[in-house]
Amino acid sequence: MINKIFENLVYLFYPKNVSAYTEKEKYFETEEYIRLSNIIAGFDTEESKKRHIALINEFEKDYTLKGFRDFSAFDLEDRCTTFCLTIIEEGELYTLSLYTSFLIPYYVVKCQKNMIEMFFSDLEIAQLQKDNIETRKIPDLILEIETIVESKLLYKKFPKEMLGNVIQDVSFQDSDFGYFNLFNAFFNNCII
């Protein structure tokens, strides 16, 4: 049922059966694409900036979360704000990414393990681990991020099991039919 609701919301912003890849002119003239473009362009409002700043201010109050950096790419037509935080836990390098949609009141938090050896030597890793005073583990940090987003923005967590659900008759930018999923529709073009 909820999948059908999300699918119907997708159709408000993306035209059915018009390829963004092979039918660009037609695609750009559809009412759905024009609606999406106007929302993306209109996201740069004072009200949106206030919510954005309120969220950043909440992160600034936390020793670790104040390291969040804004990687939003509105010029690439992202449908969300993107914040990333890199942390080291037990000698491993992780990136926590927070995506907050501005098409729907939902967010996603993603944790990705990186190859620390590509960035730091063994000596540097040991020193970084020694200097790390954060006692919370990644699940606790994610819970803190979720609490802040839900209390400040009144957003809900997007159902994880639905992120990869493909909308077969929709395409956008370089995602042609059969590859465009709910995460792409409401957040950005990353592979999640």
mmCIF file with all atom_site columns, C-alpha atoms in Angstrom:
data_model
loop_
_atom_site.group_PDB
_atom_site.id
_atom_site.type_symbol
_atom_site.label_atom_id
_atom_site.label_alt_id
_atom_site.label_comp_id
_atom_site.label_asym_id
_atom_site.label_entity_id
_atom_site.label_seq_id
_atom_site.pdbx_PDB_ins_code
_atom_site.Cartn_x
_atom_site.Cartn_y
_atom_site.Cartn_z
_atom_site.occupancy
_atom_site.B_iso_or_equiv
_atom_site.pdbx_formal_charge
_atom_site.auth_seq_id
_atom_site.auth_comp_id
_atom_site.auth_asym_id
_atom_site.auth_atom_id
_atom_site.pdbx_PDB_model_num
ATOM 1   C CA . MET A 1 1   ? 0.000  0.000  0.000   1.00 0.00 ? 1   MET A CA 1
ATOM 2   C CA . ILE A 1 2   ? 2.691  2.508  1.010   1.00 0.00 ? 2   ILE A CA 1
ATOM 3   C CA . ASN A 1 3   ? 4.687  1.555  -2.080  1.00 0.00 ? 3   ASN A CA 1
ATOM 4   C CA . LYS A 1 4   ? 1.711  2.586  -4.237  1.00 0.00 ? 4   LYS A CA 1
ATOM 5   C CA . ILE A 1 5   ? 1.520  5.932  -2.403  1.00 0.00 ? 5   ILE A CA 1
ATOM 6   C CA . PHE A 1 6   ? 5.215  6.594  -3.045  1.00 0.00 ? 6   PHE A CA 1
ATOM 7   C CA . GLU A 1 7   ? 4.814  5.511  -6.665  1.00 0.00 ? 7   GLU A CA 1
ATOM 8   C CA . ASN A 1 8   ? 1.928  7.955  -7.146  1.00 0.00 ? 8   ASN A CA 1
ATOM 9   C CA . LEU A 1 9   ? 4.055  10.729 -5.628  1.00 0.00 ? 9   LEU A CA 1
ATOM 10  C CA . VAL A 1 10  ? 6.812  9.881  -8.117  1.00 0.00 ? 10  VAL A CA 1
ATOM 11  C CA . TYR A 1 11  ? 4.371  10.472 -10.973 1.00 0.00 ? 11  TYR A CA 1
ATOM 12  C CA . LEU A 1 12  ? 3.809  14.042 -9.741  1.00 0.00 ? 12  LEU A CA 1
ATOM 13  C CA . PHE A 1 13  ? 7.441  14.881 -10.523 1.00 0.00 ? 13  PHE A CA 1
ATOM 14  C CA . TYR A 1 14  ? 8.497  12.521 -13.303 1.00 0.00 ? 14  TYR A CA 1
ATOM 15  C CA . PRO A 1 15  ? 6.628  11.831 -16.563 1.00 0.00 ? 15  PRO A CA 1
ATOM 16  C CA . LYS A 1 16  ? 5.581  8.278  -17.385 1.00 0.00 ? 16  LYS A CA 1
ATOM 17  C CA . ASN A 1 17  ? 7.011  6.605  -20.468 1.00 0.00 ? 17  ASN A CA 1
ATOM 18  C CA . VAL A 1 18  ? 9.082  9.579  -21.649 1.00 0.00 ? 18  VAL A CA 1
ATOM 19  C CA . SER A 1 19  ? 12.809 8.870  -21.730 1.00 0.00 ? 19  SER A CA 1
ATOM 20  C CA . ALA A 1 20  ? 15.001 11.582 -20.269 1.00 0.00 ? 20  ALA A CA 1
ATOM 21  C CA . TYR A 1 21  ? 17.827 9.944  -22.169 1.00 0.00 ? 21  TYR A CA 1
ATOM 22  C CA . THR A 1 22  ? 16.456 9.668  -25.715 1.00 0.00 ? 22  THR A CA 1
ATOM 23  C CA . GLU A 1 23  ? 13.519 12.141 -25.695 1.00 0.00 ? 23  GLU A CA 1
ATOM 24  C CA . LYS A 1 24  ? 15.095 15.094 -23.895 1.00 0.00 ? 24  LYS A CA 1
ATOM 25  C CA . GLU A 1 25  ? 13.132 17.890 -25.575 1.00 0.00 ? 25  GLU A CA 1
ATOM 26  C CA . LYS A 1 26  ? 9.801  16.205 -24.942 1.00 0.00 ? 26  LYS A CA 1
ATOM 27  C CA . TYR A 1 27  ? 10.868 15.321 -21.388 1.00 0.00 ? 27  TYR A CA 1
ATOM 28  C CA . PHE A 1 28  ? 11.827 18.904 -20.503 1.00 0.00 ? 28  PHE A CA 1
ATOM 29  C CA . GLU A 1 29  ? 8.427  20.165 -21.692 1.00 0.00 ? 29  GLU A CA 1
ATOM 30  C CA . THR A 1 30  ? 6.318  17.839 -19.529 1.00 0.00 ? 30  THR A CA 1
ATOM 31  C CA . GLU A 1 31  ? 4.345  19.339 -16.655 1.00 0.00 ? 31  GLU A CA 1
ATOM 32  C CA . GLU A 1 32  ? 5.950  16.839 -14.266 1.00 0.00 ? 32  GLU A CA 1
ATOM 33  C CA . TYR A 1 33  ? 9.495  17.884 -15.120 1.00 0.00 ? 33  TYR A CA 1
ATOM 34  C CA . ILE A 1 34  ? 8.569  21.577 -14.990 1.00 0.00 ? 34  ILE A CA 1
ATOM 35  C CA . ARG A 1 35  ? 7.007  21.014 -11.543 1.00 0.00 ? 35  ARG A CA 1
ATOM 36  C CA . LEU A 1 36  ? 10.151 19.222 -10.343 1.00 0.00 ? 36  LEU A CA 1
ATOM 37  C CA . SER A 1 37  ? 12.440 21.934 -11.727 1.00 0.00 ? 37  SER A CA 1
ATOM 38  C CA . ASN A 1 38  ? 10.404 24.663 -10.052 1.00 0.00 ? 38  ASN A CA 1
ATOM 39  C CA . ILE A 1 39  ? 10.552 22.883 -6.704  1.00 0.00 ? 39  ILE A CA 1
ATOM 40  C CA . ILE A 1 40  ? 14.306 22.392 -6.979  1.00 0.00 ? 40  ILE A CA 1
ATOM 41  C CA . ALA A 1 41  ? 14.815 26.033 -7.988  1.00 0.00 ? 41  ALA A CA 1
ATOM 42  C CA . GLY A 1 42  ? 12.421 27.208 -5.285  1.00 0.00 ? 42  GLY A CA 1
ATOM 43  C CA . PHE A 1 43  ? 14.207 25.305 -2.557  1.00 0.00 ? 43  PHE A CA 1
ATOM 44  C CA . ASP A 1 44  ? 16.566 28.248 -2.166  1.00 0.00 ? 44  ASP A CA 1
ATOM 45  C CA . THR A 1 45  ? 14.031 30.213 -0.086  1.00 0.00 ? 45  THR A CA 1
ATOM 46  C CA . GLU A 1 46  ? 14.375 31.893 3.289   1.00 0.00 ? 46  GLU A CA 1
ATOM 47  C CA . GLU A 1 47  ? 12.115 29.278 4.913   1.00 0.00 ? 47  GLU A CA 1
ATOM 48  C CA . SER A 1 48  ? 14.222 26.432 3.540   1.00 0.00 ? 48  SER A CA 1
ATOM 49  C CA . LYS A 1 49  ? 17.407 28.163 4.657   1.00 0.00 ? 49  LYS A CA 1
ATOM 50  C CA . LYS A 1 50  ? 15.969 28.503 8.186   1.00 0.00 ? 50  LYS A CA 1
ATOM 51  C CA . ARG A 1 51  ? 15.270 24.753 8.397   1.00 0.00 ? 51  ARG A CA 1
ATOM 52  C CA . HIS A 1 52  ? 18.703 24.006 6.956   1.00 0.00 ? 52  HIS A CA 1
ATOM 53  C CA . ILE A 1 53  ? 20.416 26.307 9.477   1.00 0.00 ? 53  ILE A CA 1
ATOM 54  C CA . ALA A 1 54  ? 18.369 24.901 12.386  1.00 0.00 ? 54  ALA A CA 1
ATOM 55  C CA . LEU A 1 55  ? 19.537 21.401 11.496  1.00 0.00 ? 55  LEU A CA 1
ATOM 56  C CA . ILE A 1 56  ? 23.172 22.490 11.178  1.00 0.00 ? 56  ILE A CA 1
ATOM 57  C CA . ASN A 1 57  ? 22.931 24.332 14.521  1.00 0.00 ? 57  ASN A CA 1
ATOM 58  C CA . GLU A 1 58  ? 21.705 21.141 16.204  1.00 0.00 ? 58  GLU A CA 1
ATOM 59  C CA . PHE A 1 59  ? 24.628 19.196 14.771  1.00 0.00 ? 59  PHE A CA 1
ATOM 60  C CA . GLU A 1 60  ? 27.013 21.912 16.001  1.00 0.00 ? 60  GLU A CA 1
ATOM 61  C CA . LYS A 1 61  ? 25.945 21.176 19.605  1.00 0.00 ? 61  LYS A CA 1
ATOM 62  C CA . ASP A 1 62  ? 27.327 17.640 19.387  1.00 0.00 ? 62  ASP A CA 1
ATOM 63  C CA . TYR A 1 63  ? 31.069 16.972 19.589  1.00 0.00 ? 63  TYR A CA 1
ATOM 64  C CA . THR A 1 64  ? 31.119 14.448 16.749  1.00 0.00 ? 64  THR A CA 1
ATOM 65  C CA . LEU A 1 65  ? 28.144 15.527 14.642  1.00 0.00 ? 65  LEU A CA 1
ATOM 66  C CA . LYS A 1 66  ? 29.521 19.047 14.313  1.00 0.00 ? 66  LYS A CA 1
ATOM 67  C CA . GLY A 1 67  ? 31.840 17.493 11.742  1.00 0.00 ? 67  GLY A CA 1
ATOM 68  C CA . PHE A 1 68  ? 28.947 17.066 9.284   1.00 0.00 ? 68  PHE A CA 1
ATOM 69  C CA . ARG A 1 69  ? 29.666 18.753 5.945   1.00 0.00 ? 69  ARG A CA 1
ATOM 70  C CA . ASP A 1 70  ? 27.099 19.866 3.399   1.00 0.00 ? 70  ASP A CA 1
ATOM 71  C CA . PHE A 1 71  ? 27.538 18.095 0.052   1.00 0.00 ? 71  PHE A CA 1
ATOM 72  C CA . SER A 1 72  ? 24.182 19.095 -1.439  1.00 0.00 ? 72  SER A CA 1
ATOM 73  C CA . ALA A 1 73  ? 24.285 19.368 -5.224  1.00 0.00 ? 73  ALA A CA 1
ATOM 74  C CA . PHE A 1 74  ? 21.273 21.416 -6.293  1.00 0.00 ? 74  PHE A CA 1
ATOM 75  C CA . ASP A 1 75  ? 23.012 22.332 -9.552  1.00 0.00 ? 75  ASP A CA 1
ATOM 76  C CA . LEU A 1 76  ? 22.842 18.610 -10.435 1.00 0.00 ? 76  LEU A CA 1
ATOM 77  C CA . GLU A 1 77  ? 19.113 18.607 -9.664  1.00 0.00 ? 77  GLU A CA 1
ATOM 78  C CA . ASP A 1 78  ? 19.428 16.653 -6.427  1.00 0.00 ? 78  ASP A CA 1
ATOM 79  C CA . ARG A 1 79  ? 16.099 16.336 -4.680  1.00 0.00 ? 79  ARG A CA 1
ATOM 80  C CA . CYS A 1 80  ? 17.588 16.471 -1.204  1.00 0.00 ? 80  CYS A CA 1
ATOM 81  C CA . THR A 1 81  ? 20.147 18.048 1.036   1.00 0.00 ? 81  THR A CA 1
ATOM 82  C CA . THR A 1 82  ? 23.175 15.841 1.629   1.00 0.00 ? 82  THR A CA 1
ATOM 83  C CA . PHE A 1 83  ? 25.339 15.914 4.747   1.00 0.00 ? 83  PHE A CA 1
ATOM 84  C CA . CYS A 1 84  ? 28.357 13.647 5.256   1.00 0.00 ? 84  CYS A CA 1
ATOM 85  C CA . LEU A 1 85  ? 30.448 12.859 8.304   1.00 0.00 ? 85  LEU A CA 1
ATOM 86  C CA . THR A 1 86  ? 33.619 10.776 8.323   1.00 0.00 ? 86  THR A CA 1
ATOM 87  C CA . ILE A 1 87  ? 34.476 8.917  11.516  1.00 0.00 ? 87  ILE A CA 1
ATOM 88  C CA . ILE A 1 88  ? 36.948 6.279  12.646  1.00 0.00 ? 88  ILE A CA 1
ATOM 89  C CA . GLU A 1 89  ? 35.712 3.412  14.774  1.00 0.00 ? 89  GLU A CA 1
ATOM 90  C CA . GLU A 1 90  ? 37.919 0.525  15.860  1.00 0.00 ? 90  GLU A CA 1
ATOM 91  C CA . GLY A 1 91  ? 40.534 1.384  13.240  1.00 0.00 ? 91  GLY A CA 1
ATOM 92  C CA . GLU A 1 92  ? 38.015 1.504  10.393  1.00 0.00 ? 92  GLU A CA 1
ATOM 93  C CA . LEU A 1 93  ? 36.949 4.568  8.386   1.00 0.00 ? 93  LEU A CA 1
ATOM 94  C CA . TYR A 1 94  ? 33.214 5.155  7.901   1.00 0.00 ? 94  TYR A CA 1
ATOM 95  C CA . THR A 1 95  ? 31.122 7.807  6.188   1.00 0.00 ? 95  THR A CA 1
ATOM 96  C CA . LEU A 1 96  ? 27.699 8.598  7.604   1.00 0.00 ? 96  LEU A CA 1
ATOM 97  C CA . SER A 1 97  ? 25.518 10.287 4.989   1.00 0.00 ? 97  SER A CA 1
ATOM 98  C CA . LEU A 1 98  ? 22.241 12.048 5.755   1.00 0.00 ? 98  LEU A CA 1
ATOM 99  C CA . TYR A 1 99  ? 19.836 12.730 2.897   1.00 0.00 ? 99  TYR A CA 1
ATOM 100 C CA . THR A 1 100 ? 16.760 14.906 3.601   1.00 0.00 ? 100 THR A CA 1
ATOM 101 C CA . SER A 1 101 ? 14.290 15.097 0.728   1.00 0.00 ? 101 SER A CA 1
ATOM 102 C CA . PHE A 1 102 ? 12.564 18.327 -0.161  1.00 0.00 ? 102 PHE A CA 1
ATOM 103 C CA . LEU A 1 103 ? 9.950  16.555 -2.261  1.00 0.00 ? 103 LEU A CA 1
ATOM 104 C CA . ILE A 1 104 ? 8.560  14.525 0.645   1.00 0.00 ? 104 ILE A CA 1
ATOM 105 C CA . PRO A 1 105 ? 9.114  14.764 4.438   1.00 0.00 ? 105 PRO A CA 1
ATOM 106 C CA . TYR A 1 106 ? 11.457 11.774 4.624   1.00 0.00 ? 106 TYR A CA 1
ATOM 107 C CA . TYR A 1 107 ? 15.149 11.182 5.223   1.00 0.00 ? 107 TYR A CA 1
ATOM 108 C CA . VAL A 1 108 ? 17.738 8.421  4.826   1.00 0.00 ? 108 VAL A CA 1
ATOM 109 C CA . VAL A 1 109 ? 20.888 7.785  6.869   1.00 0.00 ? 109 VAL A CA 1
ATOM 110 C CA . LYS A 1 110 ? 23.492 5.623  5.175   1.00 0.00 ? 110 LYS A CA 1
ATOM 111 C CA . CYS A 1 111 ? 26.664 4.189  6.721   1.00 0.00 ? 111 CYS A CA 1
ATOM 112 C CA . GLN A 1 112 ? 29.456 3.201  4.364   1.00 0.00 ? 112 GLN A CA 1
ATOM 113 C CA . LYS A 1 113 ? 32.736 1.542  5.300   1.00 0.00 ? 113 LYS A CA 1
ATOM 114 C CA . ASN A 1 114 ? 35.710 3.007  3.433   1.00 0.00 ? 114 ASN A CA 1
ATOM 115 C CA . MET A 1 115 ? 39.217 1.724  2.831   1.00 0.00 ? 115 MET A CA 1
ATOM 116 C CA . ILE A 1 116 ? 41.142 3.591  5.516   1.00 0.00 ? 116 ILE A CA 1
ATOM 117 C CA . GLU A 1 117 ? 44.463 2.335  4.156   1.00 0.00 ? 117 GLU A CA 1
ATOM 118 C CA . MET A 1 118 ? 43.959 4.499  1.072   1.00 0.00 ? 118 MET A CA 1
ATOM 119 C CA . PHE A 1 119 ? 43.930 7.656  3.182   1.00 0.00 ? 119 PHE A CA 1
ATOM 120 C CA . PHE A 1 120 ? 46.103 6.992  6.230   1.00 0.00 ? 120 PHE A CA 1
ATOM 121 C CA . SER A 1 121 ? 49.212 5.023  7.178   1.00 0.00 ? 121 SER A CA 1
ATOM 122 C CA . ASP A 1 122 ? 49.086 2.495  10.038  1.00 0.00 ? 122 ASP A CA 1
ATOM 123 C CA . LEU A 1 123 ? 50.831 5.027  12.282  1.00 0.00 ? 123 LEU A CA 1
ATOM 124 C CA . GLU A 1 124 ? 48.293 7.741  11.418  1.00 0.00 ? 124 GLU A CA 1
ATOM 125 C CA . ILE A 1 125 ? 45.387 5.339  12.020  1.00 0.00 ? 125 ILE A CA 1
ATOM 126 C CA . ALA A 1 126 ? 46.740 4.473  15.468  1.00 0.00 ? 126 ALA A CA 1
ATOM 127 C CA . GLN A 1 127 ? 47.135 8.179  16.319  1.00 0.00 ? 127 GLN A CA 1
ATOM 128 C CA . LEU A 1 128 ? 43.649 9.068  15.049  1.00 0.00 ? 128 LEU A CA 1
ATOM 129 C CA . GLN A 1 129 ? 42.158 6.227  17.085  1.00 0.00 ? 129 GLN A CA 1
ATOM 130 C CA . LYS A 1 130 ? 44.056 7.386  20.167  1.00 0.00 ? 130 LYS A CA 1
ATOM 131 C CA . ASP A 1 131 ? 42.871 10.990 19.693  1.00 0.00 ? 131 ASP A CA 1
ATOM 132 C CA . ASN A 1 132 ? 39.254 9.943  19.172  1.00 0.00 ? 132 ASN A CA 1
ATOM 133 C CA . ILE A 1 133 ? 37.332 10.777 22.350  1.00 0.00 ? 133 ILE A CA 1
ATOM 134 C CA . GLU A 1 134 ? 33.945 9.713  20.954  1.00 0.00 ? 134 GLU A CA 1
ATOM 135 C CA . THR A 1 135 ? 32.570 6.858  23.065  1.00 0.00 ? 135 THR A CA 1
ATOM 136 C CA . ARG A 1 136 ? 29.367 6.291  21.110  1.00 0.00 ? 136 ARG A CA 1
ATOM 137 C CA . LYS A 1 137 ? 29.325 3.578  18.476  1.00 0.00 ? 137 LYS A CA 1
ATOM 138 C CA . ILE A 1 138 ? 27.970 4.078  14.950  1.00 0.00 ? 138 ILE A CA 1
ATOM 139 C CA . PRO A 1 139 ? 24.450 2.783  15.744  1.00 0.00 ? 139 PRO A CA 1
ATOM 140 C CA . ASP A 1 140 ? 24.246 5.311  18.598  1.00 0.00 ? 140 ASP A CA 1
ATOM 141 C CA . LEU A 1 141 ? 25.421 8.141  16.341  1.00 0.00 ? 141 LEU A CA 1
ATOM 142 C CA . ILE A 1 142 ? 22.856 7.155  13.712  1.00 0.00 ? 142 ILE A CA 1
ATOM 143 C CA . LEU A 1 143 ? 20.141 7.147  16.377  1.00 0.00 ? 143 LEU A CA 1
ATOM 144 C CA . GLU A 1 144 ? 21.229 10.638 17.467  1.00 0.00 ? 144 GLU A CA 1
ATOM 145 C CA . ILE A 1 145 ? 21.116 11.879 13.852  1.00 0.00 ? 145 ILE A CA 1
ATOM 146 C CA . GLU A 1 146 ? 17.644 10.385 13.410  1.00 0.00 ? 146 GLU A CA 1
ATOM 147 C CA . THR A 1 147 ? 16.425 11.988 16.636  1.00 0.00 ? 147 THR A CA 1
ATOM 148 C CA . ILE A 1 148 ? 17.667 15.418 15.559  1.00 0.00 ? 148 ILE A CA 1
ATOM 149 C CA . VAL A 1 149 ? 16.144 15.168 12.075  1.00 0.00 ? 149 VAL A CA 1
ATOM 150 C CA . GLU A 1 150 ? 12.805 13.917 13.376  1.00 0.00 ? 150 GLU A CA 1
ATOM 151 C CA . SER A 1 151 ? 12.564 16.572 16.092  1.00 0.00 ? 151 SER A CA 1
ATOM 152 C CA . LYS A 1 152 ? 13.820 19.564 14.069  1.00 0.00 ? 152 LYS A CA 1
ATOM 153 C CA . LEU A 1 153 ? 12.356 18.815 10.645  1.00 0.00 ? 153 LEU A CA 1
ATOM 154 C CA . LEU A 1 154 ? 9.476  16.526 11.679  1.00 0.00 ? 154 LEU A CA 1
ATOM 155 C CA . TYR A 1 155 ? 10.627 14.108 8.969   1.00 0.00 ? 155 TYR A CA 1
ATOM 156 C CA . LYS A 1 156 ? 10.194 10.335 8.987   1.00 0.00 ? 156 LYS A CA 1
ATOM 157 C CA . LYS A 1 157 ? 12.754 7.701  8.114   1.00 0.00 ? 157 LYS A CA 1
ATOM 158 C CA . PHE A 1 158 ? 12.207 6.390  4.580   1.00 0.00 ? 158 PHE A CA 1
ATOM 159 C CA . PRO A 1 159 ? 11.523 2.634  4.670   1.00 0.00 ? 159 PRO A CA 1
ATOM 160 C CA . LYS A 1 160 ? 14.909 1.042  3.983   1.00 0.00 ? 160 LYS A CA 1
ATOM 161 C CA . GLU A 1 161 ? 13.410 -1.976 2.243   1.00 0.00 ? 161 GLU A CA 1
ATOM 162 C CA . MET A 1 162 ? 11.777 0.306  -0.345  1.00 0.00 ? 162 MET A CA 1
ATOM 163 C CA . LEU A 1 163 ? 14.771 2.445  -1.330  1.00 0.00 ? 163 LEU A CA 1
ATOM 164 C CA . GLY A 1 164 ? 15.693 0.231  -4.268  1.00 0.00 ? 164 GLY A CA 1
ATOM 165 C CA . ASN A 1 165 ? 12.144 -0.283 -5.572  1.00 0.00 ? 165 ASN A CA 1
ATOM 166 C CA . VAL A 1 166 ? 12.325 0.454  -9.303  1.00 0.00 ? 166 VAL A CA 1
ATOM 167 C CA . ILE A 1 167 ? 9.709  2.583  -11.047 1.00 0.00 ? 167 ILE A CA 1
ATOM 168 C CA . GLN A 1 168 ? 9.698  0.809  -14.416 1.00 0.00 ? 168 GLN A CA 1
ATOM 169 C CA . ASP A 1 169 ? 8.054  3.533  -16.526 1.00 0.00 ? 169 ASP A CA 1
ATOM 170 C CA . VAL A 1 170 ? 10.100 6.516  -15.304 1.00 0.00 ? 170 VAL A CA 1
ATOM 171 C CA . SER A 1 171 ? 13.530 7.802  -16.268 1.00 0.00 ? 171 SER A CA 1
ATOM 172 C CA . PHE A 1 172 ? 15.542 10.827 -15.148 1.00 0.00 ? 172 PHE A CA 1
ATOM 173 C CA . GLN A 1 173 ? 18.860 12.249 -16.309 1.00 0.00 ? 173 GLN A CA 1
ATOM 174 C CA . ASP A 1 174 ? 21.147 9.259  -16.970 1.00 0.00 ? 174 ASP A CA 1
ATOM 175 C CA . SER A 1 175 ? 18.803 6.653  -15.436 1.00 0.00 ? 175 SER A CA 1
ATOM 176 C CA . ASP A 1 176 ? 16.729 5.109  -18.181 1.00 0.00 ? 176 ASP A CA 1
ATOM 177 C CA . PHE A 1 177 ? 13.673 2.894  -17.799 1.00 0.00 ? 177 PHE A CA 1
ATOM 178 C CA . GLY A 1 178 ? 14.140 -0.020 -15.418 1.00 0.00 ? 178 GLY A CA 1
ATOM 179 C CA . TYR A 1 179 ? 16.889 1.640  -13.383 1.00 0.00 ? 179 TYR A CA 1
ATOM 180 C CA . PHE A 1 180 ? 15.179 4.577  -11.648 1.00 0.00 ? 180 PHE A CA 1
ATOM 181 C CA . ASN A 1 181 ? 14.246 3.722  -8.054  1.00 0.00 ? 181 ASN A CA 1
ATOM 182 C CA . LEU A 1 182 ? 12.497 5.421  -5.136  1.00 0.00 ? 182 LEU A CA 1
ATOM 183 C CA . PHE A 1 183 ? 15.775 6.654  -3.658  1.00 0.00 ? 183 PHE A CA 1
ATOM 184 C CA . ASN A 1 184 ? 16.605 8.308  -6.985  1.00 0.00 ? 184 ASN A CA 1
ATOM 185 C CA . ALA A 1 185 ? 13.128 9.822  -7.215  1.00 0.00 ? 185 ALA A CA 1
ATOM 186 C CA . PHE A 1 186 ? 13.103 11.495 -3.814  1.00 0.00 ? 186 PHE A CA 1
ATOM 187 C CA . PHE A 1 187 ? 16.782 12.015 -3.006  1.00 0.00 ? 187 PHE A CA 1
ATOM 188 C CA . ASN A 1 188 ? 19.517 11.876 -5.667  1.00 0.00 ? 188 ASN A CA 1
ATOM 189 C CA . ASN A 1 189 ? 21.106 9.735  -8.360  1.00 0.00 ? 189 ASN A CA 1
ATOM 190 C CA . CYS A 1 190 ? 23.477 7.851  -6.065  1.00 0.00 ? 190 CYS A CA 1
ATOM 191 C CA . ILE A 1 191 ? 23.384 4.095  -5.889  1.00 0.00 ? 191 ILE A CA 1
ATOM 192 C CA . ILE A 1 192 ? 22.232 3.172  -2.420  1.00 0.00 ? 192 ILE A CA 1
#
